[in-house]
Each structure stands twice: as C-alpha cells, then as structure tokens.
Coordinates of C-alpha atoms and ligand atoms in Angstrom, one line a residue:
X1 CA 16.6 3.0 19.6
X2 CA 18.4 6.2 18.8
X3 CA 16.7 8.4 16.7
X4 CA 18.7 9.7 14.0
X5 CA 18.7 13.7 12.5
X6 CA 20.5 14.4 9.0
X7 CA 22.0 17.9 9.4
X8 CA 22.1 18.5 5.7
X9 CA 24.8 21.4 5.1
X10 CA 27.9 22.8 3.5
X11 CA 30.0 24.3 6.7
X12 CA 31.4 21.9 9.0
X13 CA 30.7 23.7 11.8
X14 CA 26.8 23.8 11.8
X15 CA 27.5 19.4 11.3
X16 CA 29.9 20.2 14.5
X17 CA 26.7 22.4 16.6
X18 CA 24.0 19.6 16.4
X19 CA 26.8 17.3 17.7
X20 CA 27.1 19.3 20.2
X21 CA 23.8 20.2 21.4
X22 CA 21.6 16.9 20.5
X23 CA 24.9 14.5 20.3
X24 CA 23.9 12.7 23.9
X25 CA 20.6 12.2 23.3
X26 CA 19.8 11.4 19.4
X27 CA 22.3 10.3 16.6
X28 CA 23.8 14.0 14.5
X29 CA 24.1 12.4 10.5
X30 CA 26.2 15.0 8.3
X31 CA 26.2 15.7 5.0
X32 CA 27.8 18.7 2.9
X33 CA 26.2 18.6 0.0
X34 CA 22.5 17.5 -1.4
X35 CA 24.1 14.3 -3.0
X36 CA 25.2 13.1 -0.1
X37 CA 22.2 14.1 2.3
X38 CA 19.5 12.1 0.0
X39 CA 22.1 9.3 -0.1
X40 CA 21.9 9.2 3.7
X41 CA 18.2 9.9 3.9
X42 CA 17.8 6.5 1.6
X43 CA 20.0 4.3 3.1
X44 CA 19.1 5.2 7.1
X45 CA 16.0 5.6 8.3
X46 CA 16.2 9.5 9.3
X47 CA 13.3 11.4 12.1
X48 CA 14.4 15.1 11.2
X49 CA 15.8 16.8 8.5
X50 CA 17.2 19.9 8.8
X51 CA 18.3 21.5 5.6
X52 CA 20.0 24.4 4.4
X53 CA 18.7 26.6 2.1
X54 CA 22.1 27.3 -0.2
X55 CA 23.4 23.8 -0.8
X56 CA 27.0 24.1 -3.3
X57 CA 24.7 21.6 -6.1
X58 CA 21.5 21.9 -5.6
X59 CA 18.7 24.2 -3.8
X60 CA 17.2 23.6 -0.7
X61 CA 14.2 23.9 -2.4
X62 CA 14.8 21.5 -5.1
X63 CA 16.3 19.0 -2.2
X64 CA 13.1 19.1 -0.3
X65 CA 11.3 18.5 -3.1
X66 CA 13.5 15.1 -3.8
X67 CA 13.6 13.9 -0.4
X68 CA 9.5 13.9 -0.9
X69 CA 9.4 11.9 -4.2
X70 CA 11.7 9.0 -3.2
X71 CA 10.2 8.5 -0.3
X72 CA 10.8 10.5 2.7
X73 CA 7.6 11.8 5.0
X74 CA 9.8 12.8 8.8
X75 CA 10.0 16.6 9.0
X76 CA 11.4 19.3 7.4
X77 CA 13.1 22.4 9.0
X78 CA 14.7 24.7 6.3
X79 CA 18.6 26.7 7.8
X80 CA 18.2 30.2 6.9
X81 CA 19.8 33.3 7.0
X82 CA 18.9 36.4 7.8
X83 CA 17.1 38.1 4.6
X84 CA 15.9 34.7 3.3
X85 CA 12.7 34.8 4.9
X86 CA 10.8 34.7 1.5
X87 CA 12.0 31.4 0.8
X88 CA 11.6 29.8 3.8
X89 CA 8.2 30.3 3.7
X90 CA 7.9 29.4 0.1
X91 CA 9.8 25.8 1.2
X92 CA 7.0 25.6 3.9
X93 CA 4.5 25.8 1.2
X94 CA 6.0 22.8 -0.1
X95 CA 5.7 20.9 2.7
X96 CA 7.9 21.1 4.7
X97 CA 7.9 21.2 8.7
X98 CA 8.9 25.2 9.6
X99 CA 12.2 27.0 9.2
X100 CA 14.8 28.4 11.5
X101 CA 16.8 31.4 11.1
X102 CA 21.0 31.7 11.3
X103 CA 22.9 32.2 13.6
X104 CA 20.7 29.6 15.9
X105 CA 19.7 31.1 19.6
X106 CA 20.4 27.5 21.0
X107 CA 16.9 27.4 23.2
X108 CA 15.1 28.3 20.3
X109 CA 16.5 25.3 17.8
X110 CA 16.0 23.0 20.9
X111 CA 12.7 24.4 21.2
X112 CA 11.9 23.4 17.5
X113 CA 13.6 20.1 16.7
X114 CA 12.8 18.6 19.7
X115 CA 8.6 19.3 18.6
X116 CA 9.6 18.3 15.2
X117 CA 10.8 14.5 16.3
X118 CA 7.4 14.4 18.6
X119 CA 5.3 15.6 15.1
X120 CA 7.7 12.7 13.2
X121 CA 7.0 9.7 16.1
X122 CA 3.2 10.7 16.0
X123 CA 2.7 10.2 12.2
X124 CA 4.7 7.1 12.5
X125 CA 2.5 6.0 15.3
X126 CA -0.5 7.1 12.6
X127 CA 1.2 4.9 10.4
X128 CA 1.4 2.0 12.2
X129 CA -2.3 2.1 13.5
X130 CA -3.3 2.5 9.9
X131 CA -1.7 -0.2 9.0
X132 CA -2.4 -2.3 11.9
X133 CA -6.5 -1.8 11.4
X134 CA -6.2 -2.0 7.7
X135 CA -4.7 -5.5 9.1
X136 CA -7.6 -6.4 11.6
X137 CA -10.4 -6.2 9.6
X138 CA -8.9 -7.8 6.5
X139 CA -11.0 -11.2 5.7
X140 CA -8.4 -13.4 6.9
X141 CA -9.0 -11.8 10.3
X142 CA -12.7 -12.7 10.6
X143 CA -11.8 -16.9 11.9
X144 CA -14.1 -19.4 10.2
X145 CA -13.9 -22.4 8.8
X146 CA -17.2 -23.0 7.8
X147 CA -18.3 -23.9 3.7
X148 CA -21.3 -21.4 3.9
X149 CA -18.6 -18.6 5.3
X150 CA -15.7 -19.3 3.0
X151 CA -17.9 -19.4 0.5
X152 CA -19.4 -16.1 1.3
X153 CA -16.0 -14.6 1.5
X154 CA -15.6 -15.7 -2.0
X155 CA -18.4 -13.6 -2.3
X156 CA -17.1 -10.5 -0.6
X157 CA -14.0 -10.2 -2.2
X158 CA -14.7 -10.3 -5.4
X159 CA -17.6 -7.8 -4.4
X160 CA -15.7 -5.4 -2.5
X161 CA -12.8 -4.0 -5.1
X162 CA -16.5 -2.4 -7.0
X163 CA -18.8 -0.3 -6.2
X164 CA -22.0 -1.4 -5.7
X165 CA -24.0 -1.3 -2.6
X166 CA -23.2 -4.3 -0.5
X167 CA -26.2 -5.2 1.9
X168 CA -25.8 -7.5 4.7
X169 CA -27.7 -9.7 6.3
X170 CA -28.0 -11.5 9.4
X171 CA -29.6 -12.2 13.1
X172 CA -27.7 -9.8 15.9
X173 CA -24.4 -10.6 16.8
X174 CA -23.2 -12.9 13.6
X175 CA -20.8 -10.8 12.7
X176 CA -22.1 -8.1 10.2
X177 CA -20.4 -4.9 10.7
X178 CA -16.6 -6.8 11.1
X179 CA -18.2 -7.9 7.3
X180 CA -19.0 -4.0 6.3
X181 CA -15.6 -3.0 7.3
X182 CA -13.9 -6.3 5.7
X183 CA -15.7 -4.6 2.3
X184 CA -13.7 -1.9 3.4
X185 CA -11.1 -2.0 3.8
X186 CA -10.6 -5.1 1.2
X187 CA -11.5 -2.4 -2.1
X188 CA -10.0 1.2 -3.2
X189 CA -11.1 2.8 -1.1
X190 CA -9.4 1.3 1.8
X191 CA -7.2 5.1 2.7
X192 CA -10.3 6.9 3.5
X193 CA -12.9 7.1 5.5
X194 CA -15.5 4.0 7.0
X195 CA -18.3 5.8 8.1
X196 CA -21.0 4.0 10.1
X197 CA -24.1 5.2 11.0
X198 CA -26.5 3.5 13.3
X199 CA -29.8 4.7 11.7
X200 CA -31.8 3.2 14.6
X201 CA -30.1 5.1 17.4
X202 CA -31.4 8.2 16.7
X203 CA -34.8 10.4 16.2
X204 CA -35.8 11.2 13.1
X205 CA -34.3 15.0 13.2
X206 CA -31.0 14.4 14.5
X207 CA -30.2 11.6 12.5
X208 CA -31.2 14.0 9.0
X209 CA -28.7 16.8 10.5
X210 CA -26.0 13.2 11.5
X211 CA -26.1 12.1 8.0
X212 CA -26.6 15.7 5.3
X213 CA -24.8 18.9 8.4
X214 CA -25.8 21.9 8.5
X215 CA -25.5 25.4 7.3
X216 CA -24.5 28.4 10.5
X217 CA -28.1 28.9 12.1
X218 CA -30.2 26.2 9.7
X219 CA -32.2 26.1 12.8
X220 CA -31.7 27.6 16.7
X221 CA -28.5 25.7 18.2
X222 CA -27.0 25.5 15.3
X223 CA -24.3 28.3 16.3
X224 CA -21.9 27.1 13.9
X225 CA -21.5 24.6 10.3
X226 CA -21.2 21.0 11.2
X227 CA -20.5 18.6 7.9
X228 CA -22.6 15.2 7.8
X229 CA -21.2 11.5 7.9
X230 CA -22.1 11.3 3.7
X231 CA -19.5 14.7 3.3
X232 CA -17.2 13.1 6.3
X233 CA -16.8 9.7 4.0
X234 CA -16.0 11.1 0.9
X235 CA -14.1 9.4 -1.4
X236 CA -14.9 6.7 1.4
X237 CA -17.6 4.5 2.8
X238 CA -20.3 4.9 4.7
X239 CA -22.4 2.5 6.6
X240 CA -25.5 2.6 7.5
X241 CA -26.4 0.2 10.1
X242 CA -29.6 -0.9 11.1
X243 CA -31.3 0.4 7.8
X244 CA -34.2 -1.5 8.8
X245 CA -34.9 1.1 11.3
X246 CA -34.3 4.1 9.1
X247 CA -37.6 6.2 9.2
X248 CA -39.9 5.9 6.5
X249 CA -39.6 10.2 6.1
X250 CA -35.9 9.5 5.6
X251 CA -36.2 6.7 3.1
X252 CA -36.5 8.9 0.2
X253 CA -33.5 11.2 0.9
X254 CA -31.4 8.6 1.2
X255 CA -32.4 6.9 -1.8
X256 CA -32.4 10.7 -4.2
X257 CA -28.3 10.9 -2.5
X258 CA -27.8 7.4 -3.7
X259 CA -29.0 8.5 -6.9
X260 CA -28.3 11.7 -7.3
X261 CA -24.2 11.5 -5.7
X262 CA -25.0 15.3 -4.1
X263 CA -26.3 16.7 -0.5
X264 CA -27.8 19.5 0.7
X265 CA -26.9 21.0 4.3
X266 CA -29.6 21.4 5.8
X267 CA -30.4 25.1 6.0
X268 CA -27.6 25.0 2.6
X269 CA -28.0 26.3 -0.5
X270 CA -26.4 24.9 -2.6
X271 CA -25.4 21.1 -3.2
X272 CA -22.5 19.4 -2.4
X273 CA -20.9 16.5 -4.5
X274 CA -20.1 13.6 -2.7
X275 CA -18.5 10.7 -3.7
X276 CA -19.0 7.4 -1.4
X277 CA -20.3 3.5 -1.5
X278 CA -22.7 2.8 0.6
X279 CA -22.8 -0.6 2.5
X280 CA -26.0 -1.0 4.9
X281 CA -26.8 -3.5 7.8
X282 CA -30.2 -5.1 9.1
X283 CA -30.8 -7.9 11.1
X284 CA -34.8 -7.9 9.6
X285 CA -35.9 -9.2 7.0
X286 CA -35.9 -6.4 4.6
X287 CA -38.0 -7.7 1.9
X288 CA -40.8 -8.5 4.9
X289 CA -40.5 -4.8 6.0
X290 CA -41.5 -3.5 1.8
X291 CA -44.3 -5.7 2.2
X292 CA -45.7 -4.4 5.9
X293 CA -44.9 -1.0 4.4
X294 CA -42.6 0.0 6.4
X295 CA -39.6 0.4 3.8
X296 CA -40.1 1.8 0.5
X297 CA -38.8 -0.7 -1.9
X298 CA -37.3 1.4 -4.3
X299 CA -34.7 1.5 -1.5
X300 CA -34.8 -1.8 -0.7
X301 CA -33.9 -2.6 -4.6
X302 CA -30.6 0.4 -4.8
X303 CA -29.3 -0.9 -1.8
X304 CA -29.5 -4.5 -2.3
X305 CA -27.9 -4.6 -5.6
X306 CA -25.6 -7.1 -3.8
X307 CA -27.5 -8.6 -0.8
X308 CA -25.0 -11.3 1.3
X309 CA -26.5 -13.6 4.4
X310 CA -24.6 -14.2 7.4
X311 CA -25.7 -17.0 8.4
X312 CA -26.5 -17.3 12.3
X313 CA -23.7 -19.7 14.0
X314 CA -25.5 -22.5 15.3
X315 CA -26.1 -23.4 11.6
X316 CA -22.1 -23.3 11.1
X317 CA -22.0 -25.3 14.5
X318 CA -18.5 -25.9 13.0
X319 CA -17.1 -22.6 13.8
X320 CA -17.7 -22.7 17.6
X321 CA -14.7 -24.4 18.6
X322 CA -12.1 -22.3 16.4
X323 CA -14.0 -19.0 17.4
X324 CA -14.1 -20.3 21.4
X325 CA -10.4 -20.8 20.9
X326 CA -9.5 -17.7 19.0
X327 CA -11.4 -15.6 21.9
X328 CA -9.5 -17.1 25.1
X329 CA -6.3 -16.1 23.2
X330 CA -7.3 -13.0 22.3
X331 CA -8.4 -12.2 25.7
X332 CA -5.6 -14.3 27.5
X333 CA -3.4 -12.0 25.2
X334 CA -5.1 -8.7 26.5
X335 CA -3.9 -9.9 29.9
X336 CA -0.6 -11.3 29.5
X337 CA -1.5 -14.4 30.5
X338 CA -2.1 -18.2 28.9
X339 CA -4.7 -19.0 27.2
X340 CA -7.6 -21.5 29.3
X341 CA -8.2 -24.8 27.1
X342 CA -12.0 -26.5 27.7
X343 CA -12.0 -29.8 28.0
X344 CA -13.9 -31.9 25.5
X345 CA -16.9 -32.5 27.5
X346 CA -17.2 -28.0 28.3
X347 CA -16.6 -27.9 24.3
X348 CA -19.3 -30.6 23.9
X349 CA -22.1 -28.0 25.4
X350 CA -21.2 -25.4 24.6
X351 CA -20.9 -27.0 20.4
X352 CA -24.6 -27.7 21.1
X353 CA -25.8 -24.5 22.9
X354 CA -28.3 -22.7 20.2
X355 CA -26.2 -19.7 21.1
X356 CA -29.8 -16.6 20.0
X357 CA -26.9 -13.5 20.5
X358 CA -24.3 -15.3 17.7
X359 CA -20.5 -15.0 17.8
X360 CA -21.3 -11.9 20.2
X361 CA -22.9 -14.1 22.9
X362 CA -19.7 -16.7 22.1
X363 CA -16.6 -14.1 22.6
X364 CA -19.0 -12.6 25.7
X365 CA -19.1 -16.1 27.2
X366 CA -15.6 -16.1 26.8
X367 CA -14.7 -13.0 27.8
X368 CA -16.2 -14.1 31.0
X369 CA -14.8 -17.3 31.2
X370 CA -10.8 -15.2 31.1
X371 CA -11.6 -13.2 34.2
X372 CA -13.3 -15.9 36.0
X373 CA -11.8 -19.1 35.7
X374 CA -9.1 -19.8 37.9
X375 CA -7.8 -23.5 36.9
X376 CA -6.2 -23.0 33.2
X377 CA -8.3 -26.0 31.8
X378 CA -12.5 -25.3 31.4
X379 CA -14.8 -27.9 32.9
X380 CA -18.3 -28.0 32.7
X381 CA -19.2 -26.9 35.6
X382 CA -17.4 -23.5 35.0
X383 CA -19.3 -22.8 32.3
X384 CA -22.6 -20.9 32.9
X385 CA -25.1 -23.2 34.0
X386 CA -28.1 -21.8 31.4
X387 CA -26.1 -23.2 28.7
X388 CA -26.2 -27.6 29.9
X389 CA -29.2 -26.6 32.3
X390 CA -33.0 -26.9 29.8
X391 CA -34.7 -26.2 32.4
X392 CA -32.3 -22.5 33.8
X393 CA -34.1 -19.4 32.7
X394 CA -37.5 -20.8 32.5
X395 CA -38.2 -18.8 36.0
X396 CA -37.8 -15.1 36.0
X397 CA -34.4 -14.4 33.6
X398 CA -32.9 -14.0 30.2
X399 CA -30.8 -17.0 29.3
X400 CA -29.3 -15.1 26.3
X401 CA -28.2 -12.5 28.3
X402 CA -25.0 -15.0 29.7
X403 CA -24.4 -14.9 33.5
X404 CA -21.1 -15.2 34.9
X405 CA -20.2 -19.2 36.2
X406 CA -21.4 -20.2 39.6
X407 CA -23.9 -16.9 39.9
X408 CA -27.1 -17.2 41.3
X409 CA -28.2 -14.4 37.9
X410 CA -31.8 -14.9 37.7
X411 CA -32.5 -18.2 39.1
X412 CA -32.1 -18.1 42.9
X413 CA -32.6 -21.6 43.6
X414 CA -29.6 -22.5 42.3
X415 CA -28.6 -20.8 45.4
X416 CA -30.2 -23.5 47.6
X417 CA -28.9 -26.5 45.2
X418 CA -25.1 -25.1 45.1
X419 CA -25.0 -23.5 49.1
X420 CA -27.8 -25.8 51.3
X421 CA -28.3 -25.3 54.7
X422 CA -27.1 -21.3 55.0
X423 CA -29.2 -19.1 56.2
X424 CA -31.2 -15.8 55.0
X425 CA -28.4 -13.3 55.7
X426 CA -25.9 -15.5 54.4
X427 CA -28.2 -16.0 51.5
X428 CA -28.8 -12.8 51.0
X429 CA -25.2 -11.6 50.7
X430 CA -24.0 -14.2 48.8
X431 CA -26.8 -13.3 46.0
X432 CA -26.4 -9.6 46.9
X433 CA -22.6 -10.2 45.4
X434 CA -23.7 -12.4 42.8
X435 CA -25.3 -9.1 41.3
X436 CA -22.5 -6.9 42.1
X437 CA -20.5 -8.8 40.0
X438 CA -22.2 -9.6 37.6
X439 CA -23.0 -5.7 37.2
X440 CA -19.1 -4.7 37.5
X441 CA -18.3 -7.4 34.4
X442 CA -21.4 -5.8 32.1
X443 CA -19.7 -2.7 33.3
X444 CA -16.3 -3.6 32.3
X445 CA -17.2 -5.3 28.9
X446 CA -19.6 -2.0 27.8
X447 CA -16.2 -0.5 27.9
X448 CA -13.9 -2.7 26.6
X449 CA -12.3 -3.0 29.4
X450 CA -11.0 0.3 30.5
X451 CA -11.5 0.5 34.4
X452 CA -11.9 4.6 34.9
X453 CA -14.8 4.8 32.1
X454 CA -16.5 1.5 34.0
X455 CA -15.6 3.4 37.1
X456 CA -17.4 6.4 36.0
X457 CA -20.3 4.5 35.0
X458 CA -21.4 2.8 37.8
X459 CA -20.7 5.9 39.8
X460 CA -17.9 4.5 42.1
X461 CA -14.8 5.8 42.7
X462 CA -11.6 3.8 40.6
X463 CA -10.1 3.2 44.2
X464 CA -13.8 1.3 44.7
X465 CA -13.8 -0.4 41.8
X466 CA -10.4 -1.9 42.3
X467 CA -11.4 -3.1 45.8
X468 CA -14.4 -5.3 44.8
X469 CA -12.8 -6.3 41.2
X470 CA -10.0 -8.1 44.0
X471 CA -12.8 -9.0 46.5
X472 CA -14.5 -11.4 43.3
X473 CA -11.6 -12.4 42.0
X474 CA -11.6 -10.8 38.8
X475 CA -7.8 -9.2 38.7
Ligands
ATP1 N1 -16.3 -14.8 12.3 C1 -15.5 -13.9 13.3 N2 -14.1 -13.9 14.2 C2 -14.0 -13.2 14.4 N3 -14.9 -11.9 15.5 C3 -15.7 -12.5 15.1 C4 -16.8 -12.8 14.3 N4 -17.6 -12.7 14.3 C5 -18.9 -11.4 14.8 N5 -17.2 -11.6 15.7 C6 -16.8 -10.7 16.6 O1 -18.5 -10.5 17.4 C7 -18.6 -9.1 17.9 C8 -20.1 -9.4 17.1 O2 -19.7 -9.0 15.6 P1 -20.5 -7.8 14.9 O3 -20.4 -6.5 16.1 O4 -20.0 -7.3 13.2 O5 -21.7 -8.5 14.6 P2 -23.4 -7.6 14.4 O6 -23.6 -9.0 13.4 O7 -23.1 -6.5 13.8 O8 -24.5 -7.2 15.5 P3 -25.7 -7.0 16.0 O9 -26.6 -7.4 15.0 O10 -25.7 -7.0 17.6 O11 -25.4 -5.3 15.6 C9 -17.9 -8.2 17.4 O12 -16.9 -8.2 18.2 C10 -17.0 -8.6 16.0 O13 -15.6 -8.3 15.8
MG2 MG1 -23.8 -4.8 14.7

C-alpha cells in the first residue's frame, strides 16, 4: 500500500507541486479548505498532513487542533510564508512535527517529508507492538485447562482492577512472571510501564541505587543523576521478583515507600511522590522466612495483601498436553514449519514425569524437540532419556537440567548401550560432539535463538556457529 500525503492548501499549484515531486512514490491528496482536509483525514488513512497556515475557512492552528481532536495521530508539517515563522513555532508547540517556509527548496522539502514519514512509520510500529504486547500478556494467553488455574484466574481478574499488592507464590518455572504481567496488563495501569526488578540479582548497595535512583555526586562514580525503578514505573507497576531474597537492611526502606508513596533519591534533598502498584513474586515460603527472621513481618503483611499460589505442573497434569502442543506450535511458527505431533506413548511419559522445573522445563524440552526431531511425530525414543528412564541421572547428572534427545548428557554408559563395539577414540568423539551440541543449544536457548548473541557468548564467529548448527542438524 502506498503512503498518503494530504496537502491542505488553497493554492492549487502547491498541490500540483507535491504531485510532481512525490507522486511517483506516494499518493498525494489535495484539499483547498480546512473543512475538506479534515473530512479527508476522517475518511482515509493518511500518513502525513502538509498544512498551510492561511486557509480561507479556518486558521492553520485551529485546523491542527481539530485534526488531533478527531483522532489523527500522524505527523503534521506546517507550510508558512516568510514572516509567519512565529505562528509556525507556536504550531509546533501545539504538536506539529515541523515547519517549512514557502517558496520551497525542493531538496529541503524532500528531506523534511521523508523524515516525517519515517517518524510516522515508527510511531505506527510502536503502537502495533504495544497492542501486541498487551495481547501477549493478557490472561487469555496463559494456557491452561486446569480447574485450579481457572479459579485462580477469576481471582486475578478481580484483583487486577484494584491497586492492592499481590504476592505471587509458586515453584520455579510455574509462571509467576507471566501472571504478574497479566495482572498489570489487565489493570487500568496497562498503558504505563511494567518495571521488573530482580531482588536477587544485585548486591545490596546496587539494588538500593537501582530502586531509588541517585543525584549527581551521591557517591563516587555518580556523574549524572539517574532515576530509580520506582520513579520509572510512575503510574505503572513495579514487579519485585524473587522478593524473598531482598536483603534485610533493604526491607524497611521498601516498606517506607509502600507506606508513604514517596521516595528519596540517594544523595537527594527532596522527596519525590510516586504512584506505583506493587506485584511481588517468590519461590520461597515467605512465612517460613518470617519465622526464621530472614524477612520482616511488617513487610510481609504489606506485600501479601493478596497472596496467590500457582500450583506446580505435577499438580495440574491436565495442563501438560495442552502446554506441550502450544509450545510445539509456537516454535514451529517461529521456524515456519508444521508443528510436531506427539504420539500417545510419548505423551504418557510427559504426563507422568514430575517436572521439577515446571512449565519452563516443559517449554525447553519442546524447543529441543522442535530443533532436533527429524520426524513430524515425536515418539518415546525421541524424548530425552531422563524423562522415561527412572535410573537415568542417578550417577552424575542433574535430571532437572534437561538434556537433548540422543545425547550422552551425564550418563556415559548410554553411549555403550547405543553404540556397542566402538573404540575409545570414536566414543570420545561422540561424547564430545554431544556435549558441544548441548552447549550450543543452551546458548541459543539463553538468547532466545539469537545466533549473533549466542556466537558472541560462546566466543566463536557466527560462521563457526552456523557450520556447527548444520553439522549437528540443528538447522
Ligand atoms: N500457563 C502458561 N501458558 C503459557 N506459557 C507459560 C505458562 N506458564 C509459564 N509459561 C512460560 O514458561 C516460562 C516460565 O514462566 P515464568 O518465567 O513466568 O516462571 P517463573 O515462575 O517466574 O519462574 P522463576 O521462578 O524461575 O523465575 C516462560 O517462558 C512463560 O512464558
Ligand atoms: Mg520469574
């Protein structure tokens, strides 16, 4: 579709000029009065408006305002004669993108118009991405058929509309973060930021400056003032992830923010008012932490106004088939292939496995299968052995880490069973290849399939990574 430029000017030679210059690439629509221009912007999707300041029926400033009121969000460029620059500047204060003086310098005109259209494309893209993000984190995108989860969702939906603190509890990988995001995106704060803070990731003093920000010169190295996460989340939601790891000395400081809705930047002299909603998550039993003196009771009560607990996957086994199919479809979609299907005996194994890493572990396994399975149907033998072999991993491996199908992982004895009669050199080669393949897959997983980042991380060139991917049949 060609982009549309609407030229609102009573001089017909101006519209003609635009058609001459831009007609090959864009659709140029002309309007001789403000009223006609506004009508066109209502009827059609316009990407740029060129607006004359002097129109027969309305001033340019009024027209600009009406354009905005009727919902036009794209750029407006004001066309002025010499001597009208003041009004043009005023128009820019009212939201015009730029101005250009008549008579036009053609090169300058091209430059300004193309810049504005680029801007228009970017803002459209941002709007589209934001909508997509909202969609992605809406409750309906959390996949479940479990009655326990569905009940939980009706509670989440109700709690989203208010500002109460929610504490999301659950084992690792159960979906605490996805639920926290769903709460934010289902709340009236959804157009404001969702700001995650991992309380376990930083040492105490860094966490403090990360949360509260600092003024210039607050400590050596603070060359410029920096706003903290609470400030950045103004009118939105702060997600305190792994809140059970919050260092004890930090706890009263957080409590104070929650009670007073104000923060002090480090080294600052004035208190800044903030308006944030807190959602916290933990995979620890916080009441236990309180009992053991590792978490302040007053903060616990403040955060856990509304506690919810996401059940582990093994307590909602009915979710395993739907989630497995969902992830296979998602990964197939990313690679533009048909999704794998899972044979019944393989599905039985998936359903009876206890999933210590919960949904994240299931997702990882589905990703590995999507990458490695040559056949469109997943059979029992395609699954990593630790899923179906009760003895696997009892020697020297950690079954919850997951391993790709057909790889030695930790149990080298499997190599002898699978490939009897191979000599040491050959076995070593195979074991080495298995480890290398596993490392490459882990790096790809870590960077969401981004090969440049994975190659950087592994300190090999992209070319080497590609060669290995082909060698191991990953692409
Ligand atoms: N019900 C679900 N439907 C779809 N995807 C899910 C669901 N639950 C979890 N996931 C996915 O599983 C992965 C792990 O979820 P998430 O990061 O929310 O878990 P977590 O409880 O925060 O884990 P951790 O304690 O390790 O931080 C994510 O990729 C998430 O998108
Ligand atoms: Mg998490």
